[in-house]
């Protein structure tokens, strides 16, 4: 298992290692075969320079490697958002706030990572630049054919899983942090959206977009969140038995892959044996989301508003699968959009009432294991399978985005199993309880 940021930072501070040594290890991983298609652009010289700054070891990130999804502005670099239509855009005049906060904390930016074009898919496939293959951070390369790594923060996930980065800065609009976390055996934390600024990032949905990070452990997720949100997480001394947990049945447990079902059931059993109070509930309100989003949802409407001029000029250069989803927004009227806003607020209120008695909810992050890349690769003959897989990967995670909530995905699989994620989640501004519970669950699962 890879050493995490917290332990590596301690080794650096104690003089047992150095930021320079650690950045060389990450560069070797980034340039190795397991990182094929992971980086759109590497910046190893800048990373080495950042790791060599005097006193960097005293900063929160201690000169350790961080990757940045090709969605966020980095001063002097072009932000292409996984597309070809923006590749000749002028370099960004300044860092996005998320990048600036990581830089001030001592990040050594190792490169810009691959992503789904304009972040519009949970699968991770990109027809322009190739697709990274999933990698299990806990147990090494996956057996059999290359499998999808999840999206849209695809390269970010693999950069962390392979050891090329300690933190992968990404975004989550419907699951784009948590899906790669689940499929690569790492941790992804989607904070309440308003806590981290999204300025300086190419938008997908201005309503749902969240700037957040992938990490190797939950305690690293706490560090990353505190930097990105410029706030301290309130730690709780309460044991696992003190928290009230719920498992919602509606939607979240439908049609689980056998591996996911086995890992989830085993995890609940272990947590109950450790004293966790876990109650099964219906949470029937989640079944109402299909009606709420019947006219296309926020992502279609808000992405079309941003893309319509680019589509008119360069529509043929878009990934056809992405283009078709964006163009759904053209058919949404202003009245439809206003109705959607009202419907979401009403739905959130019902969900908050239904969850009020619990500190967090537990669900499989995604209902399936990663399918082979070949089954969903670009090509119209595979479109039906691609959209089926995409819908499944986004199904559980997207509930939290519509809820304006927060969620943590952490690995719960064992050796010999494909990666499976456990999602710990709740509504808006419940970030600290979710992280505290995640820390306890991680500690318990690591005993096995």
Tab-separated table of C-alpha atoms in Angstrom, residues 5 13 43 67 132 161 182 206 213 252 300 311 323 404:
chain	number	residue	atom	x	y	z
A	5	UNK	CA	0.653	12.349	2.518
A	13	UNK	CA	9.830	16.837	8.659
A	43	UNK	CA	5.643	19.859	-15.315
A	67	UNK	CA	-1.754	16.780	-9.950
A	132	UNK	CA	-6.094	5.897	-18.676
A	161	UNK	CA	-3.525	5.401	-7.328
A	182	UNK	CA	-14.138	3.822	-6.166
A	206	UNK	CA	-22.618	26.220	-12.240
A	213	UNK	CA	-9.681	16.248	-4.393
A	252	UNK	CA	-28.759	2.889	-4.002
A	300	UNK	CA	-27.500	20.039	-19.869
A	311	UNK	CA	-20.686	24.422	-30.700
A	323	UNK	CA	-22.007	16.957	-27.730
A	404	UNK	CA	-26.193	20.016	-2.358
